PDB file of N, CA and C in Angstrom:
ATOM      1  N   ALA I   1       6.800 -33.762  -2.371  1.00  0.00           N
ATOM      2  CA  ALA I   1       5.826 -32.824  -2.548  1.00  0.00           C
ATOM      3  C   ALA I   1       5.579 -31.934  -1.497  1.00  0.00           C
ATOM      4  N   ARG I   2       5.473 -30.616  -1.910  1.00  0.00           N
ATOM      5  CA  ARG I   2       5.603 -29.541  -0.999  1.00  0.00           C
ATOM      6  C   ARG I   2       4.233 -29.033  -0.815  1.00  0.00           C
ATOM      7  N   ALA I   3       3.855 -28.980   0.444  1.00  0.00           N
ATOM      8  CA  ALA I   3       2.504 -28.168   0.715  1.00  0.00           C
ATOM      9  C   ALA I   3       2.326 -26.814   0.721  1.00  0.00           C
ATOM     10  N   GLY I   4       1.336 -26.287   0.323  1.00  0.00           N
ATOM     11  CA  GLY I   4       1.229 -24.710   0.429  1.00  0.00           C
ATOM     12  C   GLY I   4       0.899 -24.293   1.866  1.00  0.00           C
ATOM     13  N   GLY I   5       1.092 -23.127   2.113  1.00  0.00           N
ATOM     14  CA  GLY I   5       1.090 -22.615   3.454  1.00  0.00           C
ATOM     15  C   GLY I   5       1.816 -21.439   3.810  1.00  0.00           C
ATOM     16  N   GLY I   6       1.694 -20.724   4.940  1.00  0.00           N
ATOM     17  CA  GLY I   6       2.670 -19.847   5.203  1.00  0.00           C
ATOM     18  C   GLY I   6       4.008 -20.328   5.511  1.00  0.00           C
ATOM     19  N   GLY I   7       4.849 -19.217   5.903  1.00  0.00           N
ATOM     20  CA  GLY I   7       6.222 -19.660   6.074  1.00  0.00           C
ATOM     21  C   GLY I   7       6.550 -20.451   7.115  1.00  0.00           C
ATOM     22  N   GLY I   8       5.522 -20.889   7.994  1.00  0.00           N
ATOM     23  CA  GLY I   8       5.710 -21.790   9.016  1.00  0.00           C
ATOM     24  C   GLY I   8       6.575 -21.219  10.347  1.00  0.00           C
ATOM     25  N   GLY I   9       6.249 -21.893  11.533  1.00  0.00           N
ATOM     26  CA  GLY I   9       7.050 -21.541  12.556  1.00  0.00           C
ATOM     27  C   GLY I   9       7.167 -20.313  13.032  1.00  0.00           C
ATOM     28  N   GLY I  10       6.345 -19.289  12.764  1.00  0.00           N
ATOM     29  CA  GLY I  10       6.472 -17.977  13.088  1.00  0.00           C
ATOM     30  C   GLY I  10       7.103 -17.118  12.222  1.00  0.00           C
ATOM     31  N   GLY I  11       7.787 -17.663  11.175  1.00  0.00           N
ATOM     32  CA  GLY I  11       8.683 -16.885  10.496  1.00  0.00           C
ATOM     33  C   GLY I  11       7.852 -15.984   9.402  1.00  0.00           C
ATOM     34  N   GLY I  12       6.582 -16.407   9.204  1.00  0.00           N
ATOM     35  CA  GLY I  12       5.637 -15.881   8.398  1.00  0.00           C
ATOM     36  C   GLY I  12       5.420 -14.311   8.969  1.00  0.00           C
ATOM     37  N   ASP I  13       5.169 -14.433  10.176  1.00  0.00           N
ATOM     38  CA  ASP I  13       5.030 -12.953  10.821  1.00  0.00           C
ATOM     39  C   ASP I  13       6.123 -11.916  10.463  1.00  0.00           C
ATOM     40  N   ASP I  14       7.378 -12.471  10.708  1.00  0.00           N
ATOM     41  CA  ASP I  14       8.469 -11.894  10.466  1.00  0.00           C
ATOM     42  C   ASP I  14       8.573 -11.249   8.982  1.00  0.00           C
ATOM     43  N   LEU I  15       8.359 -12.331   8.110  1.00  0.00           N
ATOM     44  CA  LEU I  15       8.338 -12.028   6.686  1.00  0.00           C
ATOM     45  C   LEU I  15       7.364 -11.131   6.288  1.00  0.00           C
ATOM     46  N   LEU I  16       6.136 -10.984   6.979  1.00  0.00           N
ATOM     47  CA  LEU I  16       4.918 -10.087   6.516  1.00  0.00           C
ATOM     48  C   LEU I  16       5.526  -8.826   6.992  1.00  0.00           C
ATOM     49  N   SER I  17       6.148  -8.650   8.180  1.00  0.00           N
ATOM     50  CA  SER I  17       6.634  -7.290   8.729  1.00  0.00           C
ATOM     51  C   SER I  17       7.697  -6.760   7.740  1.00  0.00           C
ATOM     52  N   ARG I  18       8.504  -7.598   7.307  1.00  0.00           N
ATOM     53  CA  ARG I  18       9.552  -7.245   6.418  1.00  0.00           C
ATOM     54  C   ARG I  18       9.122  -6.740   5.131  1.00  0.00           C
ATOM     55  N   ILE I  19       8.110  -7.412   4.454  1.00  0.00           N
ATOM     56  CA  ILE I  19       7.492  -7.073   3.337  1.00  0.00           C
ATOM     57  C   ILE I  19       6.691  -5.718   3.403  1.00  0.00           C
ATOM     58  N   ALA I  20       6.067  -5.479   4.430  1.00  0.00           N
ATOM     59  CA  ALA I  20       5.187  -4.309   4.674  1.00  0.00           C
ATOM     60  C   ALA I  20       6.129  -3.154   4.851  1.00  0.00           C
ATOM     61  N   GLU I  21       7.489  -3.304   5.579  1.00  0.00           N
ATOM     62  CA  GLU I  21       8.411  -2.292   5.746  1.00  0.00           C
ATOM     63  C   GLU I  21       9.004  -2.020   4.458  1.00  0.00           C
ATOM     64  N   ASP I  22       9.317  -2.839   3.734  1.00  0.00           N
ATOM     65  CA  ASP I  22       9.933  -2.859   2.293  1.00  0.00           C
ATOM     66  C   ASP I  22       9.193  -1.987   1.473  1.00  0.00           C
ATOM     67  N   ILE I  23       7.893  -2.201   1.369  1.00  0.00           N
ATOM     68  CA  ILE I  23       6.950  -1.474   0.561  1.00  0.00           C
ATOM     69  C   ILE I  23       6.822  -0.103   1.121  1.00  0.00           C
ATOM     70  N   ALA I  24       6.751   0.025   2.408  1.00  0.00           N
ATOM     71  CA  ALA I  24       6.548   1.432   2.972  1.00  0.00           C
ATOM     72  C   ALA I  24       7.776   2.285   2.599  1.00  0.00           C
ATOM     73  N   GLU I  25       8.971   1.783   2.640  1.00  0.00           N
ATOM     74  CA  GLU I  25      10.193   2.420   2.273  1.00  0.00           C
ATOM     75  C   GLU I  25      10.130   2.976   0.682  1.00  0.00           C
ATOM     76  N   LYS I  26       9.665   2.082  -0.087  1.00  0.00           N
ATOM     77  CA  LYS I  26       9.372   2.308  -1.403  1.00  0.00           C
ATOM     78  C   LYS I  26       8.439   3.341  -1.937  1.00  0.00           C
ATOM     79  N   LEU I  27       7.419   3.672  -1.069  1.00  0.00           N
ATOM     80  CA  LEU I  27       6.473   4.757  -1.197  1.00  0.00           C
ATOM     81  C   LEU I  27       7.074   6.011  -1.431  1.00  0.00           C
ATOM     82  N   PRO I  28       6.775   6.735  -2.438  1.00  0.00           N
ATOM     83  CA  PRO I  28       7.147   8.094  -2.603  1.00  0.00           C
ATOM     84  C   PRO I  28       6.376   8.875  -1.550  1.00  0.00           C
ATOM     85  N   GLY I  29       6.949  10.188  -1.268  1.00  0.00           N
ATOM     86  CA  GLY I  29       6.368  11.158  -0.293  1.00  0.00           C
ATOM     87  C   GLY I  29       5.337  11.801  -0.946  1.00  0.00           C
ATOM     88  N   ASP I  30       4.562  12.528  -0.213  1.00  0.00           N
ATOM     89  CA  ASP I  30       3.328  13.295  -0.726  1.00  0.00           C
ATOM     90  C   ASP I  30       3.900  14.499  -1.557  1.00  0.00           C
ATOM     91  N   PHE I  31       3.117  14.652  -2.604  1.00  0.00           N
ATOM     92  CA  PHE I  31       3.436  15.798  -3.337  1.00  0.00           C
ATOM     93  C   PHE I  31       2.974  17.171  -2.656  1.00  0.00           C
ATOM     94  N   ASP I  32       3.762  18.192  -2.957  1.00  0.00           N
ATOM     95  CA  ASP I  32       3.429  19.439  -2.433  1.00  0.00           C
ATOM     96  C   ASP I  32       2.475  20.145  -3.286  1.00  0.00           C
ATOM     97  N   LEU I  33       1.211  20.173  -2.704  1.00  0.00           N
ATOM     98  CA  LEU I  33       0.055  20.629  -3.378  1.00  0.00           C
ATOM     99  C   LEU I  33       0.436  22.311  -3.762  1.00  0.00           C
ATOM    100  N   GLU I  34       0.781  22.989  -2.716  1.00  0.00           N
ATOM    101  CA  GLU I  34       0.818  24.444  -3.018  1.00  0.00           C
ATOM    102  C   GLU I  34       2.001  24.872  -3.945  1.00  0.00           C
ATOM    103  N   ALA I  35       2.867  23.992  -4.043  1.00  0.00           N
ATOM    104  CA  ALA I  35       3.935  24.093  -4.951  1.00  0.00           C
ATOM    105  C   ALA I  35       3.355  23.928  -6.373  1.00  0.00           C
ATOM    106  N   ALA I  36       2.731  22.745  -6.434  1.00  0.00           N
ATOM    107  CA  ALA I  36       2.142  22.359  -7.883  1.00  0.00           C
ATOM    108  C   ALA I  36       0.893  23.648  -8.170  1.00  0.00           C
ATOM    109  N   LYS I  37       0.319  24.002  -7.275  1.00  0.00           N
ATOM    110  CA  LYS I  37      -0.795  25.022  -7.797  1.00  0.00           C
ATOM    111  C   LYS I  37       0.158  26.270  -8.183  1.00  0.00           C
ATOM    112  N   ALA I  38       1.193  26.568  -7.510  1.00  0.00           N
ATOM    113  CA  ALA I  38       2.028  27.839  -7.874  1.00  0.00           C
ATOM    114  C   ALA I  38       2.752  27.607  -9.356  1.00  0.00           C
ATOM    115  N   LEU I  39       2.893  26.412  -9.581  1.00  0.00           N
ATOM    116  CA  LEU I  39       3.817  26.168 -10.908  1.00  0.00           C
ATOM    117  C   LEU I  39       2.655  26.066 -12.074  1.00  0.00           C
ATOM    118  N   TYR I  40       1.506  25.311 -11.687  1.00  0.00           N
ATOM    119  CA  TYR I  40       0.360  25.084 -12.548  1.00  0.00           C
ATOM    120  C   TYR I  40      -0.794  25.631 -12.159  1.00  0.00           C
ATOM    121  N   PRO I  41      -1.047  26.768 -12.037  1.00  0.00           N
ATOM    122  CA  PRO I  41      -2.190  27.730 -11.448  1.00  0.00           C
ATOM    123  C   PRO I  41      -3.612  27.020 -12.062  1.00  0.00           C
ATOM    124  N   VAL I  42      -4.483  26.792 -11.041  1.00  0.00           N
ATOM    125  CA  VAL I  42      -5.933  26.320 -11.588  1.00  0.00           C
ATOM    126  C   VAL I  42      -6.586  27.526 -12.169  1.00  0.00           C
ATOM    127  N   ASP I  43      -6.793  27.410 -13.462  1.00  0.00           N
ATOM    128  CA  ASP I  43      -7.353  28.396 -14.307  1.00  0.00           C
ATOM    129  C   ASP I  43      -8.175  27.953 -15.176  1.00  0.00           C
ATOM    130  N   TYR I  44      -9.311  28.717 -15.586  1.00  0.00           N
ATOM    131  CA  TYR I  44     -10.328  28.343 -16.566  1.00  0.00           C
ATOM    132  C   TYR I  44      -9.677  27.874 -17.890  1.00  0.00           C
ATOM    133  N   LEU I  45      -8.679  28.677 -18.261  1.00  0.00           N
ATOM    134  CA  LEU I  45      -8.011  28.354 -19.542  1.00  0.00           C
ATOM    135  C   LEU I  45      -7.037  27.299 -19.578  1.00  0.00           C
ATOM    136  N   GLU I  46      -6.744  26.834 -18.360  1.00  0.00           N
ATOM    137  CA  GLU I  46      -5.739  25.849 -18.429  1.00  0.00           C
ATOM    138  C   GLU I  46      -6.281  24.611 -17.577  1.00  0.00           C
ATOM    139  N   SER I  47      -7.088  23.746 -18.166  1.00  0.00           N
ATOM    140  CA  SER I  47      -7.932  22.978 -17.632  1.00  0.00           C
ATOM    141  C   SER I  47      -7.199  21.713 -17.183  1.00  0.00           C
ATOM    142  N   MET I  48      -5.935  21.448 -17.860  1.00  0.00           N
ATOM    143  CA  MET I  48      -5.008  20.312 -17.580  1.00  0.00           C
ATOM    144  C   MET I  48      -4.394  20.686 -16.159  1.00  0.00           C
ATOM    145  N   ASN I  49      -4.266  21.921 -15.739  1.00  0.00           N
ATOM    146  CA  ASN I  49      -3.879  22.132 -14.402  1.00  0.00           C
ATOM    147  C   ASN I  49      -4.812  21.674 -13.369  1.00  0.00           C
ATOM    148  N   THR I  50      -5.919  22.064 -13.544  1.00  0.00           N
ATOM    149  CA  THR I  50      -6.862  21.447 -12.663  1.00  0.00           C
ATOM    150  C   THR I  50      -6.819  20.206 -12.439  1.00  0.00           C
ATOM    151  N   VAL I  51      -6.765  19.372 -13.493  1.00  0.00           N
ATOM    152  CA  VAL I  51      -6.964  17.855 -13.630  1.00  0.00           C
ATOM    153  C   VAL I  51      -5.402  17.510 -12.821  1.00  0.00           C
ATOM    154  N   LEU I  52      -4.509  17.943 -13.088  1.00  0.00           N
ATOM    155  CA  LEU I  52      -3.245  17.711 -12.525  1.00  0.00           C
ATOM    156  C   LEU I  52      -3.247  17.698 -11.036  1.00  0.00           C
ATOM    157  N   VAL I  53      -3.814  18.895 -10.614  1.00  0.00           N
ATOM    158  CA  VAL I  53      -3.772  19.095  -9.008  1.00  0.00           C
ATOM    159  C   VAL I  53      -4.861  18.201  -8.372  1.00  0.00           C
ATOM    160  N   GLN I  54      -5.928  17.871  -9.279  1.00  0.00           N
ATOM    161  CA  GLN I  54      -6.949  16.947  -8.629  1.00  0.00           C
ATOM    162  C   GLN I  54      -6.220  15.439  -8.629  1.00  0.00           C
ATOM    163  N   GLU I  55      -5.488  15.087  -9.551  1.00  0.00           N
ATOM    164  CA  GLU I  55      -5.006  13.864  -9.451  1.00  0.00           C
ATOM    165  C   GLU I  55      -3.699  13.538  -8.438  1.00  0.00           C
ATOM    166  N   LEU I  56      -2.932  14.903  -8.279  1.00  0.00           N
ATOM    167  CA  LEU I  56      -2.058  14.898  -7.012  1.00  0.00           C
ATOM    168  C   LEU I  56      -2.750  14.607  -5.795  1.00  0.00           C
ATOM    169  N   ILE I  57      -4.089  15.240  -5.475  1.00  0.00           N
ATOM    170  CA  ILE I  57      -4.648  15.133  -4.444  1.00  0.00           C
ATOM    171  C   ILE I  57      -5.077  13.729  -4.282  1.00  0.00           C
ATOM    172  N   ARG I  58      -5.679  13.077  -5.349  1.00  0.00           N
ATOM    173  CA  ARG I  58      -6.004  11.627  -5.044  1.00  0.00           C
ATOM    174  C   ARG I  58      -4.790  10.675  -4.836  1.00  0.00           C
ATOM    175  N   PHE I  59      -3.658  10.980  -5.435  1.00  0.00           N
ATOM    176  CA  PHE I  59      -2.376  10.194  -5.055  1.00  0.00           C
ATOM    177  C   PHE I  59      -2.132  10.454  -3.910  1.00  0.00           C
ATOM    178  N   ASN I  60      -1.971  11.426  -3.250  1.00  0.00           N
ATOM    179  CA  ASN I  60      -1.724  11.662  -2.013  1.00  0.00           C
ATOM    180  C   ASN I  60      -2.559  11.071  -0.891  1.00  0.00           C
ATOM    181  N   ARG I  61      -4.023  11.033  -1.250  1.00  0.00           N
ATOM    182  CA  ARG I  61      -4.925  10.413  -0.414  1.00  0.00           C
ATOM    183  C   ARG I  61      -4.434   8.805  -0.420  1.00  0.00           C
ATOM    184  N   LEU I  62      -4.243   8.296  -1.735  1.00  0.00           N
ATOM    185  CA  LEU I  62      -4.017   7.017  -1.881  1.00  0.00           C
ATOM    186  C   LEU I  62      -2.835   6.532  -1.017  1.00  0.00           C
ATOM    187  N   THR I  63      -1.818   7.091  -1.278  1.00  0.00           N
ATOM    188  CA  THR I  63      -0.363   6.759  -0.478  1.00  0.00           C
ATOM    189  C   THR I  63      -0.655   6.807   0.991  1.00  0.00           C
ATOM    190  N   ALA I  64      -1.451   7.944   1.532  1.00  0.00           N
ATOM    191  CA  ALA I  64      -1.837   7.866   2.920  1.00  0.00           C
ATOM    192  C   ALA I  64      -2.516   6.629   3.452  1.00  0.00           C
ATOM    193  N   ILE I  65      -3.466   6.216   2.662  1.00  0.00           N
ATOM    194  CA  ILE I  65      -4.286   5.067   3.077  1.00  0.00           C
ATOM    195  C   ILE I  65      -3.417   3.649   2.916  1.00  0.00           C
ATOM    196  N   ILE I  66      -2.437   3.791   1.926  1.00  0.00           N
ATOM    197  CA  ILE I  66      -1.555   2.561   2.046  1.00  0.00           C
ATOM    198  C   ILE I  66      -0.613   2.527   2.996  1.00  0.00           C
ATOM    199  N   ARG I  67      -0.041   3.682   3.438  1.00  0.00           N
ATOM    200  CA  ARG I  67       0.878   4.053   4.603  1.00  0.00           C
ATOM    201  C   ARG I  67       0.048   3.413   5.978  1.00  0.00           C
ATOM    202  N   LYS I  68      -1.072   3.807   6.033  1.00  0.00           N
ATOM    203  CA  LYS I  68      -1.867   3.497   7.197  1.00  0.00           C
ATOM    204  C   LYS I  68      -2.136   2.071   7.213  1.00  0.00           C
ATOM    205  N   SER I  69      -2.440   1.460   6.172  1.00  0.00           N
ATOM    206  CA  SER I  69      -2.642  -0.039   6.166  1.00  0.00           C
ATOM    207  C   SER I  69      -1.449  -0.940   6.154  1.00  0.00           C
ATOM    208  N   LEU I  70      -0.295  -0.446   5.682  1.00  0.00           N
ATOM    209  CA  LEU I  70       0.984  -1.013   5.981  1.00  0.00           C
ATOM    210  C   LEU I  70       1.353  -1.031   7.523  1.00  0.00           C
ATOM    211  N   ALA I  71       1.051   0.109   8.238  1.00  0.00           N
ATOM    212  CA  ALA I  71       1.387   0.277   9.615  1.00  0.00           C
ATOM    213  C   ALA I  71       0.433  -0.706  10.520  1.00  0.00           C
ATOM    214  N   SER I  72      -0.693  -0.807  10.026  1.00  0.00           N
ATOM    215  CA  SER I  72      -1.599  -1.751  10.684  1.00  0.00           C
ATOM    216  C   SER I  72      -1.229  -3.140  10.501  1.00  0.00           C
ATOM    217  N   LEU I  73      -0.751  -3.521   9.290  1.00  0.00           N
ATOM    218  CA  LEU I  73      -0.352  -4.799   9.056  1.00  0.00           C
ATOM    219  C   LEU I  73       0.855  -5.297   9.790  1.00  0.00           C
ATOM    220  N   LYS I  74       1.880  -4.336  10.073  1.00  0.00           N
ATOM    221  CA  LYS I  74       2.981  -4.482  10.807  1.00  0.00           C
ATOM    222  C   LYS I  74       2.688  -4.591  12.216  1.00  0.00           C
ATOM    223  N   LYS I  75       1.730  -3.804  12.730  1.00  0.00           N
ATOM    224  CA  LYS I  75       1.132  -4.028  14.139  1.00  0.00           C
ATOM    225  C   LYS I  75       0.471  -5.414  14.256  1.00  0.00           C
ATOM    226  N   ALA I  76      -0.171  -5.727  13.267  1.00  0.00           N
ATOM    227  CA  ALA I  76      -0.938  -7.109  13.394  1.00  0.00           C
ATOM    228  C   ALA I  76       0.158  -8.218  13.296  1.00  0.00           C
ATOM    229  N   SER I  77       1.271  -8.023  12.728  1.00  0.00           N
ATOM    230  CA  SER I  77       2.150  -9.230  12.491  1.00  0.00           C
ATOM    231  C   SER I  77       2.962  -9.184  13.837  1.00  0.00           C
ATOM    232  N   THR I  78       3.060  -8.316  14.779  1.00  0.00           N
ATOM    233  CA  THR I  78       3.713  -8.298  15.917  1.00  0.00           C
ATOM    234  C   THR I  78       2.819  -8.719  16.891  1.00  0.00           C
ATOM    235  N   GLY I  79       1.538  -8.845  16.688  1.00  0.00           N
ATOM    236  CA  GLY I  79       0.526  -9.225  17.686  1.00  0.00           C
ATOM    237  C   GLY I  79       0.086  -7.973  18.533  1.00  0.00           C
ATOM    238  N   THR I  80       0.280  -6.912  18.186  1.00  0.00           N
ATOM    239  CA  THR I  80       0.101  -5.729  19.092  1.00  0.00           C
ATOM    240  C   THR I  80      -1.432  -5.013  18.432  1.00  0.00           C
ATOM    241  N   SER I  81      -2.006  -5.791  17.246  1.00  0.00           N
ATOM    242  CA  SER I  81      -3.355  -5.270  16.924  1.00  0.00           C
ATOM    243  C   SER I  81      -3.778  -6.511  15.884  1.00  0.00           C
ATOM    244  N   THR I  82      -5.072  -6.389  15.543  1.00  0.00           N
ATOM    245  CA  THR I  82      -5.647  -7.455  14.584  1.00  0.00           C
ATOM    246  C   THR I  82      -6.107  -6.451  13.456  1.00  0.00           C
ATOM    247  N   ILE I  83      -6.339  -7.170  12.333  1.00  0.00           N
ATOM    248  CA  ILE I  83      -6.780  -6.660  11.026  1.00  0.00           C
ATOM    249  C   ILE I  83      -8.233  -7.056  10.883  1.00  0.00           C
ATOM    250  N   ALA I  84      -9.166  -6.159  10.923  1.00  0.00           N
ATOM    251  CA  ALA I  84     -10.549  -6.380  10.830  1.00  0.00           C
ATOM    252  C   ALA I  84     -10.859  -6.463   9.335  1.00  0.00           C
ATOM    253  N   THR I  85     -11.624  -7.495   8.870  1.00  0.00           N
ATOM    254  CA  THR I  85     -12.043  -7.541   7.497  1.00  0.00           C
ATOM    255  C   THR I  85     -13.168  -6.395   7.199  1.00  0.00           C
ATOM    256  N   HIS I  86     -13.218  -5.891   6.071  1.00  0.00           N
ATOM    257  CA  HIS I  86     -14.226  -5.012   5.788  1.00  0.00           C
ATOM    258  C   HIS I  86     -15.618  -5.540   5.858  1.00  0.00           C
ATOM    259  N   GLY I  87     -16.433  -4.834   6.632  1.00  0.00           N
ATOM    260  CA  GLY I  87     -18.170  -5.273   6.599  1.00  0.00           C
ATOM    261  C   GLY I  87     -18.242  -6.544   7.433  1.00  0.00           C
ATOM    262  N   ALA I  88     -17.243  -6.919   8.141  1.00  0.00           N
ATOM    263  CA  ALA I  88     -17.374  -8.256   9.170  1.00  0.00           C
ATOM    264  C   ALA I  88     -16.951  -7.743  10.316  1.00  0.00           C
ATOM    265  N   SER I  89     -17.489  -8.703  11.356  1.00  0.00           N
ATOM    266  CA  SER I  89     -17.049  -8.270  12.537  1.00  0.00           C
ATOM    267  C   SER I  89     -15.945  -9.271  13.267  1.00  0.00           C
ATOM    268  N   SER I  90     -15.523 -10.206  12.288  1.00  0.00           N
ATOM    269  CA  SER I  90     -14.319 -10.860  12.873  1.00  0.00           C
ATOM    270  C   SER I  90     -13.073 -10.355  12.308  1.00  0.00           C
ATOM    271  N   SER I  91     -11.926 -10.857  12.895  1.00  0.00           N
ATOM    272  CA  SER I  91     -10.577 -10.384  12.120  1.00  0.00           C
ATOM    273  C   SER I  91      -9.976 -11.471  11.768  1.00  0.00           C
ATOM    274  N   ILE I  92      -8.883 -11.226  10.986  1.00  0.00           N
ATOM    275  CA  ILE I  92      -7.962 -12.270  10.478  1.00  0.00           C
ATOM    276  C   ILE I  92      -6.604 -12.273  10.944  1.00  0.00           C
ATOM    277  N   SER I  93      -6.089 -13.554  11.022  1.00  0.00           N
ATOM    278  CA  SER I  93      -4.604 -13.511  11.456  1.00  0.00           C
ATOM    279  C   SER I  93      -3.604 -13.076  10.374  1.00  0.00           C
ATOM    280  N   PRO I  94      -2.564 -12.411  10.664  1.00  0.00           N
ATOM    281  CA  PRO I  94      -1.648 -11.980   9.724  1.00  0.00           C
ATOM    282  C   PRO I  94      -1.067 -13.184   8.999  1.00  0.00           C
ATOM    283  N   LYS I  95      -0.953 -14.467   9.620  1.00  0.00           N
ATOM    284  CA  LYS I  95      -0.503 -15.441   9.014  1.00  0.00           C
ATOM    285  C   LYS I  95      -1.489 -15.872   7.785  1.00  0.00           C
ATOM    286  N   GLY I  96      -2.629 -15.658   8.000  1.00  0.00           N
ATOM    287  CA  GLY I  96      -3.767 -15.945   6.932  1.00  0.00           C
ATOM    288  C   GLY I  96      -3.562 -15.047   5.867  1.00  0.00           C
ATOM    289  N   LEU I  97      -2.758 -13.855   5.907  1.00  0.00           N
ATOM    290  CA  LEU I  97      -2.385 -13.105   4.499  1.00  0.00           C
ATOM    291  C   LEU I  97      -1.394 -13.540   3.865  1.00  0.00           C
ATOM    292  N   LEU I  98      -0.474 -14.526   4.370  1.00  0.00           N
ATOM    293  CA  LEU I  98       0.701 -14.989   3.806  1.00  0.00           C
ATOM    294  C   LEU I  98       0.142 -16.416   3.025  1.00  0.00           C
ATOM    295  N   ARG I  99       0.460 -16.417   1.783  1.00  0.00           N
ATOM    296  CA  ARG I  99      -0.098 -17.869   1.040  1.00  0.00           C
ATOM    297  C   ARG I  99       1.101 -18.187   0.130  1.00  0.00           C
ATOM    298  N   ARG I 100       1.436 -19.410   0.143  1.00  0.00           N
ATOM    299  CA  ARG I 100       2.580 -19.889  -0.729  1.00  0.00           C
ATOM    300  C   ARG I 100       1.893 -20.330  -2.178  1.00  0.00           C
ATOM    301  N   VAL I 101       2.320 -19.544  -2.991  1.00  0.00           N
ATOM    302  CA  VAL I 101       1.991 -19.725  -4.351  1.00  0.00           C
ATOM    303  C   VAL I 101       2.851 -20.581  -5.177  1.00  0.00           C
ATOM    304  N   GLY I 102       2.546 -21.494  -5.881  1.00  0.00           N
ATOM    305  CA  GLY I 102       3.213 -22.390  -6.888  1.00  0.00           C
ATOM    306  C   GLY I 102       2.973 -23.868  -6.520  1.00  0.00           C
ATOM    307  N   GLY I 103       2.652 -24.071  -5.456  1.00  0.00           N
ATOM    308  CA  GLY I 103       2.398 -25.578  -5.053  1.00  0.00           C
ATOM    309  C   GLY I 103       3.709 -26.433  -5.194  1.00  0.00           C
ATOM    310  N   GLU I 104       3.631 -27.537  -6.042  1.00  0.00           N
ATOM    311  CA  GLU I 104       4.765 -28.290  -6.366  1.00  0.00           C
ATOM    312  C   GLU I 104       6.087 -27.677  -6.903  1.00  0.00           C
ATOM    313  N   ARG I 105       5.905 -26.456  -7.462  1.00  0.00           N
ATOM    314  CA  ARG I 105       7.122 -25.902  -8.206  1.00  0.00           C
ATOM    315  C   ARG I 105       7.996 -25.377  -7.153  1.00  0.00           C
ATOM    316  N   ASP I 106       9.366 -25.408  -7.509  1.00  0.00           N
ATOM    317  CA  ASP I 106      10.437 -24.852  -6.680  1.00  0.00           C
ATOM    318  C   ASP I 106      10.533 -23.554  -6.492  1.00  0.00           C
ATOM    319  N   ASP I 107       9.878 -22.822  -7.578  1.00  0.00           N
ATOM    320  CA  ASP I 107       9.967 -21.319  -7.735  1.00  0.00           C
ATOM    321  C   ASP I 107       8.731 -20.545  -7.171  1.00  0.00           C
ATOM    322  N   GLY I 108       8.049 -21.380  -6.190  1.00  0.00           N
ATOM    323  CA  GLY I 108       6.820 -20.771  -5.584  1.00  0.00           C
ATOM    324  C   GLY I 108       7.108 -19.351  -5.033  1.00  0.00           C
ATOM    325  N   LEU I 109       6.136 -18.467  -5.248  1.00  0.00           N
ATOM    326  CA  LEU I 109       6.178 -17.058  -4.761  1.00  0.00           C
ATOM    327  C   LEU I 109       5.328 -16.963  -3.496  1.00  0.00           C
ATOM    328  N   THR I 110       5.947 -16.075  -2.457  1.00  0.00           N
ATOM    329  CA  THR I 110       4.993 -15.846  -1.271  1.00  0.00           C
ATOM    330  C   THR I 110       4.370 -14.504  -1.558  1.00  0.00           C
ATOM    331  N   THR I 111       3.007 -14.523  -1.425  1.00  0.00           N
ATOM    332  CA  THR I 111       2.343 -13.192  -1.822  1.00  0.00           C
ATOM    333  C   THR I 111       1.324 -12.904  -0.831  1.00  0.00           C
ATOM    334  N   LEU I 112       0.840 -11.698  -0.712  1.00  0.00           N
ATOM    335  CA  LEU I 112      -0.112 -11.283   0.187  1.00  0.00           C
ATOM    336  C   LEU I 112      -1.646 -11.329  -0.594  1.00  0.00           C
ATOM    337  N   PHE I 113      -2.271 -12.104   0.321  1.00  0.00           N
ATOM    338  CA  PHE I 113      -3.722 -12.111  -0.025  1.00  0.00           C
ATOM    339  C   PHE I 113      -4.425 -12.206   1.099  1.00  0.00           C
TER     340      PHE I 113
END
């Protein structure tokens, strides 16, 4: 029987850092809002252009937050920072973010939670 838990023996921190790095590399760059506004001018008669630009702004903000979170996660996995839980004064260990899913199965997946 296999018990759940992190990768064991410090390997979890390295795995966490590699996962964060992999996700960061796959994130697209920010959209060029000025180019989008030039191609799709925000105009009263073109309401979809307005929606498009608004969604591009939201997407850029979201990816910026994800990049910042991944950078914090990588710092925490190397021990140079801690990750504070929202609304709490305590912080959590990066090892606590890795959990083995699948229990007894051989095809258990490592996920971030």
